[in-house]
Coordinates of C-alpha atoms and ligand atoms in Angstrom, one line a residue:
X1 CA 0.0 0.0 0.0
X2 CA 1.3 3.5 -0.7
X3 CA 1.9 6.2 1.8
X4 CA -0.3 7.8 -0.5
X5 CA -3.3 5.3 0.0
X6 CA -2.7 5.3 3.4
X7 CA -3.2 8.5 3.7
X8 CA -6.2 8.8 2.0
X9 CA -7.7 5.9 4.5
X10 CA -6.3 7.4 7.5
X11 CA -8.4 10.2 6.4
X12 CA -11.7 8.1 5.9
X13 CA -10.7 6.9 9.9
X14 CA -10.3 10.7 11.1
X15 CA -13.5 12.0 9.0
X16 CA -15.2 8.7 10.7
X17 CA -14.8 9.7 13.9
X18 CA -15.3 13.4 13.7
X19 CA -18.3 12.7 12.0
X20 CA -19.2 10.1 15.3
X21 CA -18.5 13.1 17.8
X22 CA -19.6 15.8 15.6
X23 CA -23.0 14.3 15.8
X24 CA -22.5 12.8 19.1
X25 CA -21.5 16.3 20.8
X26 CA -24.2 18.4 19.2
X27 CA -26.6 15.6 20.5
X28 CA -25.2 15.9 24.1
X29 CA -25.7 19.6 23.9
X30 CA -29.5 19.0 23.0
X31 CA -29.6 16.7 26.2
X32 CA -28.0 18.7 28.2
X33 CA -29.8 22.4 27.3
X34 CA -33.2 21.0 26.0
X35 CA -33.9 17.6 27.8
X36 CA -32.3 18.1 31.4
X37 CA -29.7 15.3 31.2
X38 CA -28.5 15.1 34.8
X39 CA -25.0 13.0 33.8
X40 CA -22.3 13.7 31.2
X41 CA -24.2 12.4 27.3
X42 CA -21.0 14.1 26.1
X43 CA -18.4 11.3 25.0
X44 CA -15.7 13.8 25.1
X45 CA -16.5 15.1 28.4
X46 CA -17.1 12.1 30.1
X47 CA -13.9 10.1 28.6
X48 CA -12.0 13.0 30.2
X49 CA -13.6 12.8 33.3
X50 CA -13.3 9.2 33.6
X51 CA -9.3 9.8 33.1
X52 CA -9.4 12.8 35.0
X53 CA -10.7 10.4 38.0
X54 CA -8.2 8.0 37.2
X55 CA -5.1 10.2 37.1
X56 CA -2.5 9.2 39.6
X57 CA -1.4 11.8 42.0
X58 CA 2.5 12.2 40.4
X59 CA 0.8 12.7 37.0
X60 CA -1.8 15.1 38.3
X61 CA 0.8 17.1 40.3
X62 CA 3.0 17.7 36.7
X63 CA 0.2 18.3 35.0
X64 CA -0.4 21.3 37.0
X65 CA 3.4 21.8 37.6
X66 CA 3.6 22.3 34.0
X67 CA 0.7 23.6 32.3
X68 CA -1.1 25.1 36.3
X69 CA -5.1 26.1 35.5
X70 CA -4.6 25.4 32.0
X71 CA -4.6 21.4 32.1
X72 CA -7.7 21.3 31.0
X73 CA -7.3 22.4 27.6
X74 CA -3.5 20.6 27.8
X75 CA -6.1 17.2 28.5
X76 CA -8.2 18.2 25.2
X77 CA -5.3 18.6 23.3
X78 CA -3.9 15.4 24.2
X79 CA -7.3 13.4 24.3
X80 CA -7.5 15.2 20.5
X81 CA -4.2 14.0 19.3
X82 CA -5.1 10.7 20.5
X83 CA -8.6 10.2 18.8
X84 CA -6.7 11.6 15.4
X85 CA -3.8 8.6 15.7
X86 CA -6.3 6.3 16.8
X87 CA -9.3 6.3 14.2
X88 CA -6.6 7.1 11.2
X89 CA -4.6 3.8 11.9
X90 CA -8.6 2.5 11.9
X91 CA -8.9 3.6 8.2
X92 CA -5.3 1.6 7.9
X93 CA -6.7 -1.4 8.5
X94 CA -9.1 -1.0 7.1
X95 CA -7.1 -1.2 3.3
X96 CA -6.6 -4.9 4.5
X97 CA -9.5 -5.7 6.7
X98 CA -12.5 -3.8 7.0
X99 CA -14.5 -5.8 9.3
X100 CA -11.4 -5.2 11.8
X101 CA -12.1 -1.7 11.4
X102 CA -14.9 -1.1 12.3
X103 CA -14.4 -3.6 15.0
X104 CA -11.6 -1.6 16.1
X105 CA -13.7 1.6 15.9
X106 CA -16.9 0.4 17.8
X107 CA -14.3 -0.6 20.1
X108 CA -13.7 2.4 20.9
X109 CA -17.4 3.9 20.5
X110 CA -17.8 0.9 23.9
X111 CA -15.3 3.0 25.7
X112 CA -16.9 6.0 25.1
X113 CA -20.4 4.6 26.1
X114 CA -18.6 3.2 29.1
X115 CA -17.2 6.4 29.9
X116 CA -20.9 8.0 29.7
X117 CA -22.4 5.4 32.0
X118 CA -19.7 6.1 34.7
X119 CA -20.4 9.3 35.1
X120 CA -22.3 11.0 38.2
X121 CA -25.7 11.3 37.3
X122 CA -25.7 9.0 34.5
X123 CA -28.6 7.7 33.4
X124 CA -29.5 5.0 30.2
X125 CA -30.7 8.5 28.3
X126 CA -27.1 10.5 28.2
X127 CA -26.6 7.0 25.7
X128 CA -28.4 8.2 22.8
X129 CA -26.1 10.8 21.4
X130 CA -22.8 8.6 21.1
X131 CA -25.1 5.8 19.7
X132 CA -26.2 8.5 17.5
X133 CA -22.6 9.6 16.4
X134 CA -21.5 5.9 16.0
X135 CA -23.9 5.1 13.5
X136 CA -23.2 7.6 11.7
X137 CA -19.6 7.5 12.1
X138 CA -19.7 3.8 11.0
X139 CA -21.3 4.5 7.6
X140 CA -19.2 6.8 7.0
X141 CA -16.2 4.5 7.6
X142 CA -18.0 1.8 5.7
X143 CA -18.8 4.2 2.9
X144 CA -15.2 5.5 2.9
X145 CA -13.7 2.3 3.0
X146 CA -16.3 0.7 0.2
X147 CA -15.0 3.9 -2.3
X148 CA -11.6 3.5 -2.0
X149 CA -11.2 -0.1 -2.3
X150 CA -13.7 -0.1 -5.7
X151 CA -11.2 1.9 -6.9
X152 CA -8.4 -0.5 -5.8
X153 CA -9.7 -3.4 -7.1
X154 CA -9.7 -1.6 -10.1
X155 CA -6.9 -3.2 -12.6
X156 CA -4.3 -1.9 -14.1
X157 CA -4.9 1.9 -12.5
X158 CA -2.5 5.0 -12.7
X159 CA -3.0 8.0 -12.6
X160 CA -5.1 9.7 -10.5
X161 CA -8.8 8.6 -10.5
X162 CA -11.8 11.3 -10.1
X163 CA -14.2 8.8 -7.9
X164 CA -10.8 8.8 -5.5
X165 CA -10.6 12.0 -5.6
X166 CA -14.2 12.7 -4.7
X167 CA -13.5 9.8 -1.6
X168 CA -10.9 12.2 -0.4
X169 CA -13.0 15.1 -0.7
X170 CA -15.8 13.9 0.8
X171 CA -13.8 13.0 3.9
X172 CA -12.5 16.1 3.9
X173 CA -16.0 17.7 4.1
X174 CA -17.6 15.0 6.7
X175 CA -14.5 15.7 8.8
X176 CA -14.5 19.4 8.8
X177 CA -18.9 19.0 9.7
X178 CA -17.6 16.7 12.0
X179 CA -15.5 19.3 13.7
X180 CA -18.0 22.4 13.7
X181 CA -20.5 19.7 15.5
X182 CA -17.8 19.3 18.2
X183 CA -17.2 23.1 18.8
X184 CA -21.4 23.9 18.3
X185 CA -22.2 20.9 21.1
X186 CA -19.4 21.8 23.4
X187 CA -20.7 25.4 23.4
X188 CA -24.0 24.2 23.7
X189 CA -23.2 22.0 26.6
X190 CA -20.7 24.4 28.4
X191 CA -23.0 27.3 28.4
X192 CA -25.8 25.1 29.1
X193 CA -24.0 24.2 32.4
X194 CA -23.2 27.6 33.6
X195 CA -25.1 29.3 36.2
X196 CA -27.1 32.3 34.5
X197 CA -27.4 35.3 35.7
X198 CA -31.0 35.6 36.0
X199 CA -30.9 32.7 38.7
X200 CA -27.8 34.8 40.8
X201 CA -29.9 37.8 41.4
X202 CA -31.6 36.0 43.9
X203 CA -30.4 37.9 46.3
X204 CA -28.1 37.1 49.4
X205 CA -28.4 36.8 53.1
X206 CA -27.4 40.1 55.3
X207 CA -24.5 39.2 57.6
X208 CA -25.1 39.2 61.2
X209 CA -22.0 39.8 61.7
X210 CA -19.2 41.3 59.2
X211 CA -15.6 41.8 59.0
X212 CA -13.8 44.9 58.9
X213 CA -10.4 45.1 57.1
X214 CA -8.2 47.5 58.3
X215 CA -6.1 49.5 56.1
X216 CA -3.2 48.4 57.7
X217 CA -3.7 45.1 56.3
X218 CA -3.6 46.0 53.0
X219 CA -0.9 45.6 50.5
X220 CA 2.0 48.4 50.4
X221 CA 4.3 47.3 47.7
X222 CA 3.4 47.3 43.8
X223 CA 3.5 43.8 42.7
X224 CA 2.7 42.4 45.9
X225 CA -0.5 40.2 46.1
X226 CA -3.6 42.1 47.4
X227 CA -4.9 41.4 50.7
X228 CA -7.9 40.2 49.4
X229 CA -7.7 38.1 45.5
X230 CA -10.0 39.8 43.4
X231 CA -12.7 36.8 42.3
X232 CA -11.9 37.0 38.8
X233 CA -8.2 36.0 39.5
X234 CA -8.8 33.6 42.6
X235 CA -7.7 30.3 41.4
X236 CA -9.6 27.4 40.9
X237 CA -8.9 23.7 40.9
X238 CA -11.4 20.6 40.6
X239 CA -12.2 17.7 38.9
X240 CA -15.1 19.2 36.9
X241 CA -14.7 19.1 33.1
X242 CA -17.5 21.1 32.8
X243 CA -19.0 23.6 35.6
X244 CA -22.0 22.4 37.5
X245 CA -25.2 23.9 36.8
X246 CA -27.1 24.1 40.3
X247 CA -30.2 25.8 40.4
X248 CA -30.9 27.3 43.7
X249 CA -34.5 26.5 43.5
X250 CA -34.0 22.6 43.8
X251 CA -30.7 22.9 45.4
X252 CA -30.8 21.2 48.4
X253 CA -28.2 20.4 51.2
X254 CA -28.8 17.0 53.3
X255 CA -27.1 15.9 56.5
X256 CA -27.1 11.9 56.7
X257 CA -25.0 9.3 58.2
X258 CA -24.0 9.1 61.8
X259 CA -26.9 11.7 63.3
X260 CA -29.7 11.4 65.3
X261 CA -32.1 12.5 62.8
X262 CA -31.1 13.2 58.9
X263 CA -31.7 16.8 57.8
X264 CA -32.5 18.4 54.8
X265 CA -32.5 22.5 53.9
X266 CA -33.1 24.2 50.8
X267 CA -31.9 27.8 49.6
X268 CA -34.8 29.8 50.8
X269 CA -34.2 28.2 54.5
X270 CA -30.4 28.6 54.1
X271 CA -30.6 32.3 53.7
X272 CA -32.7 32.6 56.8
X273 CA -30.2 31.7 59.1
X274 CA -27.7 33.6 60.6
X275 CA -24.9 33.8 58.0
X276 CA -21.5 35.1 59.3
X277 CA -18.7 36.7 57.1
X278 CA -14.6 35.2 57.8
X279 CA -11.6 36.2 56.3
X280 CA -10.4 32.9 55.1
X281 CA -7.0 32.3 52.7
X282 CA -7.8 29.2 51.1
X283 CA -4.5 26.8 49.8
X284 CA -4.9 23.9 47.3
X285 CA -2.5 21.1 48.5
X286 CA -1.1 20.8 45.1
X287 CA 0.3 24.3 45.5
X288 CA 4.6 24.5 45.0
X289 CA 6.3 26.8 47.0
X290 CA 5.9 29.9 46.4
X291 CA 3.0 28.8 43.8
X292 CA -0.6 30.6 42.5
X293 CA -2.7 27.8 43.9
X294 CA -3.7 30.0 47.2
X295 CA -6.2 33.1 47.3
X296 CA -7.7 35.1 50.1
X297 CA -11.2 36.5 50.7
X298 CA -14.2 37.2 52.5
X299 CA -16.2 34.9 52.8
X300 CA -20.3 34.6 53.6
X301 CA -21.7 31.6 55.1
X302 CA -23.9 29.6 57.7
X303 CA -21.6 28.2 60.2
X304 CA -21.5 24.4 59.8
X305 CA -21.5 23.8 63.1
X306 CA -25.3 25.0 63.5
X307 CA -26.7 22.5 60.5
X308 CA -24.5 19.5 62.3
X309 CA -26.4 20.6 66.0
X310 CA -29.5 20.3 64.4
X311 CA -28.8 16.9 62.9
X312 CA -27.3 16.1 65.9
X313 CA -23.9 14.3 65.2
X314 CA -23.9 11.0 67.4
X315 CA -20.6 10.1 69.8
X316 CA -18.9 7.7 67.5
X317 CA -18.4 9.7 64.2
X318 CA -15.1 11.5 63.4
X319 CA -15.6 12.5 59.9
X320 CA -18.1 14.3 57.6
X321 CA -17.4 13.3 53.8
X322 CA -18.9 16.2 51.9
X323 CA -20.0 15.4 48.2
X324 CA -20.8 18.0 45.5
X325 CA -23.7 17.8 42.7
X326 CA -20.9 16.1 40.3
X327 CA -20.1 13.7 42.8
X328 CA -16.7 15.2 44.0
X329 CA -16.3 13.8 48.0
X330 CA -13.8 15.2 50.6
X331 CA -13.3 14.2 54.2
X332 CA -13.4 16.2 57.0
X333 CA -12.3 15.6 60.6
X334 CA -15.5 16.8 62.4
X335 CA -13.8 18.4 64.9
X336 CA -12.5 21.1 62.3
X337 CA -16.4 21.5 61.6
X338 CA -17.8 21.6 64.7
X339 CA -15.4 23.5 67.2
X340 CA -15.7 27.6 66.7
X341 CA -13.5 28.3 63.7
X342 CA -15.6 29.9 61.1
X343 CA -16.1 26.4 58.6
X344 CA -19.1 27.4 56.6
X345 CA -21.6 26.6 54.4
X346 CA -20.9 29.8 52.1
X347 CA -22.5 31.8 49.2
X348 CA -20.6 34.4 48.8
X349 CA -16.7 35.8 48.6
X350 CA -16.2 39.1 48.0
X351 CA -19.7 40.0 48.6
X352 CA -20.8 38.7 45.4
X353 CA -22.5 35.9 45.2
X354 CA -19.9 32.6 44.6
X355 CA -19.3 32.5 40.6
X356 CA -20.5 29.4 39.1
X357 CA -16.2 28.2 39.0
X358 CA -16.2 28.6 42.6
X359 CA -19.1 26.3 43.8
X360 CA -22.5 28.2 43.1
X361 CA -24.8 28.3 44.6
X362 CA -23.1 26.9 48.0
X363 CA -19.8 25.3 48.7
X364 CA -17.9 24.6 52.0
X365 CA -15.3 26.5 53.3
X366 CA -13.3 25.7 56.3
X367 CA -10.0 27.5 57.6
X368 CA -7.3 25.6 58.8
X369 CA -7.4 22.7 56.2
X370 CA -6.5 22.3 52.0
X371 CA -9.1 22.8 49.8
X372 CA -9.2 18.7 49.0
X373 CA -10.5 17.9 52.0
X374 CA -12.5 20.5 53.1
X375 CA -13.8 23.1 50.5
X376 CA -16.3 21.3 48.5
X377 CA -18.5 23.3 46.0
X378 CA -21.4 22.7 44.8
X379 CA -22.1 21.0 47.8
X380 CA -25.6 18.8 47.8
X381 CA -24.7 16.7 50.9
X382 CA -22.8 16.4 54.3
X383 CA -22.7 12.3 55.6
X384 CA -21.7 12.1 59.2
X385 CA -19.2 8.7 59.3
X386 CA -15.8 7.7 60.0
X387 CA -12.3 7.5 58.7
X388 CA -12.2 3.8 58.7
X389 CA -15.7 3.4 56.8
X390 CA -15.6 6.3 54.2
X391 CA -12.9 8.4 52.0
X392 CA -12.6 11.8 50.1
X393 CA -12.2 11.5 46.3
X394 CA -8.1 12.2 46.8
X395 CA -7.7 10.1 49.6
X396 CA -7.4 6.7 47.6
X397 CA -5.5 8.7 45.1
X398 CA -2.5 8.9 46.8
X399 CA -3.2 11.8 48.4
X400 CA -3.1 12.2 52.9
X401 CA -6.7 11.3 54.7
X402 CA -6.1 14.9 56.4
X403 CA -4.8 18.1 55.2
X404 CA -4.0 20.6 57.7
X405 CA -2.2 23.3 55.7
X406 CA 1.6 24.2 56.4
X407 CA 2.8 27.4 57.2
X408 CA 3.9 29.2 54.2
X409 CA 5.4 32.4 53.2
X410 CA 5.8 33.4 49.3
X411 CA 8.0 36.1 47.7
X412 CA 6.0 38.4 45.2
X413 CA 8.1 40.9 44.6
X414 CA 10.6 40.9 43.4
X415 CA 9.6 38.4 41.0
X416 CA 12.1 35.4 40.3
X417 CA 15.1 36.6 37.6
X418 CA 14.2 40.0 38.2
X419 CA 16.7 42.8 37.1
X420 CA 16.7 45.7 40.0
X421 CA 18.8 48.7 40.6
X422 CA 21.3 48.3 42.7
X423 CA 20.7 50.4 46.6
X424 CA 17.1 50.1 48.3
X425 CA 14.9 47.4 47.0
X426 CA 11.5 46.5 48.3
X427 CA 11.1 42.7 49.2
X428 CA 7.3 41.9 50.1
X429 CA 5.0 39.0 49.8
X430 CA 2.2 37.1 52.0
X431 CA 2.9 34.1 54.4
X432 CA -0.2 31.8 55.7
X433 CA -0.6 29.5 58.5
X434 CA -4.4 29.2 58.7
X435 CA -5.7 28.8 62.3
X436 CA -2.4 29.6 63.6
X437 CA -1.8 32.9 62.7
X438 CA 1.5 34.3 61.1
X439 CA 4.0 36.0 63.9
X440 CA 7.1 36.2 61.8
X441 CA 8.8 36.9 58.6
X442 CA 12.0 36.8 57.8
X443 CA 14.3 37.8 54.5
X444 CA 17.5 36.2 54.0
X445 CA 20.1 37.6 51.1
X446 CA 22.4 34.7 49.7
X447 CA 24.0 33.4 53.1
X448 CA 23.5 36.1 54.9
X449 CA 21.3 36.7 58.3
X450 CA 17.8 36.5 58.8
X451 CA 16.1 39.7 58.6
X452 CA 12.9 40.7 59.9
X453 CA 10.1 41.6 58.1
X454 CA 7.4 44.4 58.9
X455 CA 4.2 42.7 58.7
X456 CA 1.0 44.0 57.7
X457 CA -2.1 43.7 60.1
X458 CA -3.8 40.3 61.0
X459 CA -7.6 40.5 61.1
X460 CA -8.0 37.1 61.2
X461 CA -5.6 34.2 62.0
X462 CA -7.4 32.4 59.1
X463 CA -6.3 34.7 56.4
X464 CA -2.7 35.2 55.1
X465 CA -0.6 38.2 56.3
X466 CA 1.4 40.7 53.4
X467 CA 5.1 41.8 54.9
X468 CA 7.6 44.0 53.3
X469 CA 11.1 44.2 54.0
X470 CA 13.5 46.4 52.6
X471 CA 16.7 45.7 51.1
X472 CA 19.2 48.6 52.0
X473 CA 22.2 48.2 50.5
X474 CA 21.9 45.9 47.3
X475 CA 24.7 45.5 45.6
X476 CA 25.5 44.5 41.9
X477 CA 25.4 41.0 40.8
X478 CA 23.3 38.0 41.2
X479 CA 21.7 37.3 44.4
X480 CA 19.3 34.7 46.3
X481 CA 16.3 36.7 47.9
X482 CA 14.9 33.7 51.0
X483 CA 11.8 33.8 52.8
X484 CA 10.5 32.0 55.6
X485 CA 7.4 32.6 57.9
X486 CA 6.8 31.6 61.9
X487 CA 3.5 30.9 63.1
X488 CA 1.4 31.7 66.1
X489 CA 2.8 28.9 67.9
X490 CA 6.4 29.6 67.4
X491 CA 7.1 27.3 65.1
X492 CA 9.3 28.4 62.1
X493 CA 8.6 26.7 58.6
X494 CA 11.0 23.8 57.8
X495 CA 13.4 24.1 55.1
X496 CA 13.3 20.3 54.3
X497 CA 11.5 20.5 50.8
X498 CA 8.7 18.1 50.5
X499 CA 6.6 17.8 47.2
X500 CA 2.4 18.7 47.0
X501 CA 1.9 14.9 47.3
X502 CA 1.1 13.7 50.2
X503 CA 0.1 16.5 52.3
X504 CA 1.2 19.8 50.9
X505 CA 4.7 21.4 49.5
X506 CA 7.7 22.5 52.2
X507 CA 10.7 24.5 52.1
X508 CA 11.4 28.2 51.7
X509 CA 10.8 29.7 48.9
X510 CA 13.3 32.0 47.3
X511 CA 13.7 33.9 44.3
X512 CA 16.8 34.7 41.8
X513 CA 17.5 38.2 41.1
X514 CA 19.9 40.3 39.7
X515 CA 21.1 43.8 40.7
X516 CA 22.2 46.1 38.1
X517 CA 23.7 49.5 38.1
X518 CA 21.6 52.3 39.7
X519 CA 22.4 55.1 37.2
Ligands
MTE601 N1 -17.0 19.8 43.8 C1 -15.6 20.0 44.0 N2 -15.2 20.8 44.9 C2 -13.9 21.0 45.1 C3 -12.9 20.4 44.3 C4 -13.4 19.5 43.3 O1 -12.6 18.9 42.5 N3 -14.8 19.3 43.1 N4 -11.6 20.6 44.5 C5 -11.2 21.1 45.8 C6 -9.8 21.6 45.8 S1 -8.6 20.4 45.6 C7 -9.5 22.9 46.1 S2 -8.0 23.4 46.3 C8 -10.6 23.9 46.2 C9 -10.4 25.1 45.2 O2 -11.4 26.0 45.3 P1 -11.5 27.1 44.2 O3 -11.5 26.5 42.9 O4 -12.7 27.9 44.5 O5 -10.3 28.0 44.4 O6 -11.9 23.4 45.9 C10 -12.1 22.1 46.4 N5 -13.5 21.8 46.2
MO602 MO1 -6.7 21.5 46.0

């Protein structure tokens, strides 16, 4: 066979399957905006989510190491190059065996249907679409296929033939449909999943009791990190290919497990209790130091505390395993939700109510611990049990049963391989210990001694603390800015690097800069 002819059925294979998802993507988008599919019809979406849930911890931790909020797209990328390789060595075969083929490529149609069926939510329904695509996708492979070997079996052929050429072309067009289907069904089903806006103006509980943040906890030095993340730049991390849509009017929030009596509120009785506002920094474990993957803010909230009371949590529970509307679980120690830090059932940071990304219309936000085993949004249900019966969704992932976060302190400014003038040069940055409180900061140039840092005000031992320190004399040349952060307790950070995986990143971050000429 001829690279040439290969080609030309690679191409039938590719035009194959983009004509499968094209139809199968635009059919998920009908399910999900039209016919109120609950799971993931998408094939594409739910394949990803089936490896997303399957991703070992050292894979998930480069992943975000080296492509950070934007492995999503990295994971289409990848997920398209594969699908490309895999249905144009399916035309391949297809030259010498055609029934293998298409074996090959329902084969893969099974995985996706597999992949639909695992999915929270699923139901027999979300099937249709890929079903759909494949039969479509099929004739077209067996159509493609049936031109191109007529005009093989033709004898004593040359030159280029018109009926291949229209095979080629035809491809070419099915594949290129096949494609706009994709991009019209993910939009469909993307948008379809976001919360509107019509259902956020419904309005937000009035604090009983508000923070005040005192200028003096502000940020002083341009460059360093605000005291409190804007929304639009706080970071986000889950597991969700697509963001939940949860409608506040059927949103409910049940309490279940080990309690005297299960409990159930809705979003009308949830913004008739006493909501409470708390300064709270939250950390994803996965964060490096000196990483993005931590963001301060103001949060509003119920405290959990008073929905576990009235549950009543009985004697022999030590856990609460929260689970989202997508089916996302983390475990909490129940002591960290029912003593008097401010954990809280929250719908708002910033004021504004919590943006679709960040859990809306209620997630669970508790101070002290990593966001894998405490911050769950989209949060439908709280189940009372115990470490040795149930697990968060990390735990059996290779990730630590409990996450209390580590003190950290990060450098801002200046950034890392910086050039700055030689003489006085502002070092600032924030350092967290949640629950703790940060007492200390300290700046180290190259070898030298530890310096102190001033430190801006603490409203809340939950929330991170900015510090500046200023440089007096720098002097050409390269030089190693060091940071490092003591906590309420006394205890200074630990330079022994650790890695995100187990239980959060340690060491002391520092950044490489050099000083140039002051002229
Ligand atoms: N439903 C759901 N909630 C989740 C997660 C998730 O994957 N699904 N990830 C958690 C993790 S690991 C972190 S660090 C925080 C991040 O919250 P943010 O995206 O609002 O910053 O959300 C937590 N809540
Ligand atoms: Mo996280």
């Amino acid at each position: 066979m001829s690279v040439q002819e290969q080609g030309r059925a690679a191409l039938v294979g590719v035009a194959a399957g983009a004509a499968t998802l094209g139809v199968a993507e635009l059919g998920a988008g009908v399910a999900v905006r039209l016919l109120g599919a609950t799971g993931t019809p998408s094939p594409l979406l739910a394949v990803a989510g089936a490896f997303v849930d399957r991703t070992p911890a050292w894979l998930k931790d480069w992943a975000v190491a080296t492509f950070g909020t934007a492995d999503k797209i990295a994971l289409g990328v990848g997920m398209g190059l594969v699908l490309v390789v895999v249905t144009a060595l399916v035309g391949v075969l297809g030259r010498t065996s055609r029934a293998l083929a298409v074996g090959l490529f329902l084969l893969v149609g099974a995985l996706g249907l597999g992949a639909v069926l695992s999915r929270p939510g699923a139901m027999p329904a979300d099937l249709w679409p890929t079903l759909a695509g494949l039969a479509v996708g099929t004739a077209v492979l067996v159509a493609g296929l049936g031109g191109l070997g007529t005009i093989l079996e033709e004898p004593g052929q040359t030159g280029p033939v018109a009926g291949r050429r229209q095979v080629v072309l035809a491809a070419g067009g099915v594949g290129v449909l096949g494609v706009l289907g994709i991009v019209a069904g993910q939009a469909l089903t993307r948008t379809g999943r976001a919360a509107g806006a019509a259902v956020r103006a419904l309005g937000l509980p009035v604090p009983v009791r508000r923070v005040q943040i005192p200028a003096a906890a502000l940020a002083s030095v341009e460059g360093q990190s605000p005291f409190v993340t804007p929304t639009e730049e706080f970071y986000r991390i889950d597991t969700a290919l697509w963001v939940p849509r949860v409608d506040p009017a059927t949103w409910t929030l049940r309490v279940t497990g080990l309690v005297e009596q299960e409990v159930e509120i809705d979003w009308a009785e949830l913004l008739e209790q006493d909501h409470v506002e708390a300064i709270v920094t939250l950390t994803c474990v996965s964060n490096t130091v000196g990483g993005p993957l931590v963001g301060n803010t103001v949060w509003t909230g119920w405290p959990v505390r008073e929905l576990l009371a009235r549950a009543g949590v009985l004697p022999e529970a030590d856990m609460v395993l929260s689970r989202s509307a997508d089916g996302w679980t983390a475990g909490t120690p129940i002591e960290a939700l029912t003593d008097d830090r401010d954990a809280l059932i929250a719908v708002a940071m910033d004021g504004e109510p919590l943006p679709p990304e960040h859990g809306y219309p209620v997630r669970l936000v508790v101070p002290g611990l990593y966001g894998y085993v405490s911050a769950t949004k989209w949060v439908t249900e709280l189940k009372v049990t115990r470490f040795d019966a149930d697990e968060g969704y990390w735990t059996p992932r290779g990730w630590a049963e409990r996450g209390p976060v580590k003190t950290a302190s990060r450098i801002d400014v200046p950034r890392s391989e910086a050039r700055v003038r030689a003489g006085e040069v502002v070092v600032a940055g924030v350092a967290w210990a949640q629950q703790r409180g940060v007492d200390a900061v300290e700046v180290r140039v190259d070898d030298g001694p530890w310096q102190q840092a001033e430190l801006a005000a603490e409203p809340s031992i939950d929330a991170w603390r900015l510090w500046s320190w200023t440089w007096p004399d720098a002097a050409t040349g390269r030089h190693q800015l060091t940071v490092r952060a003591t906590d309420g307790t006394g205890e200074t950070q630990t330079d022994t690097p650790a890695a995100p995986a187990p239980d959060g990143a340690s060491g002391w971050h520092a950044v490489e800069v050099t000083v140039v000429e002051d002229d």
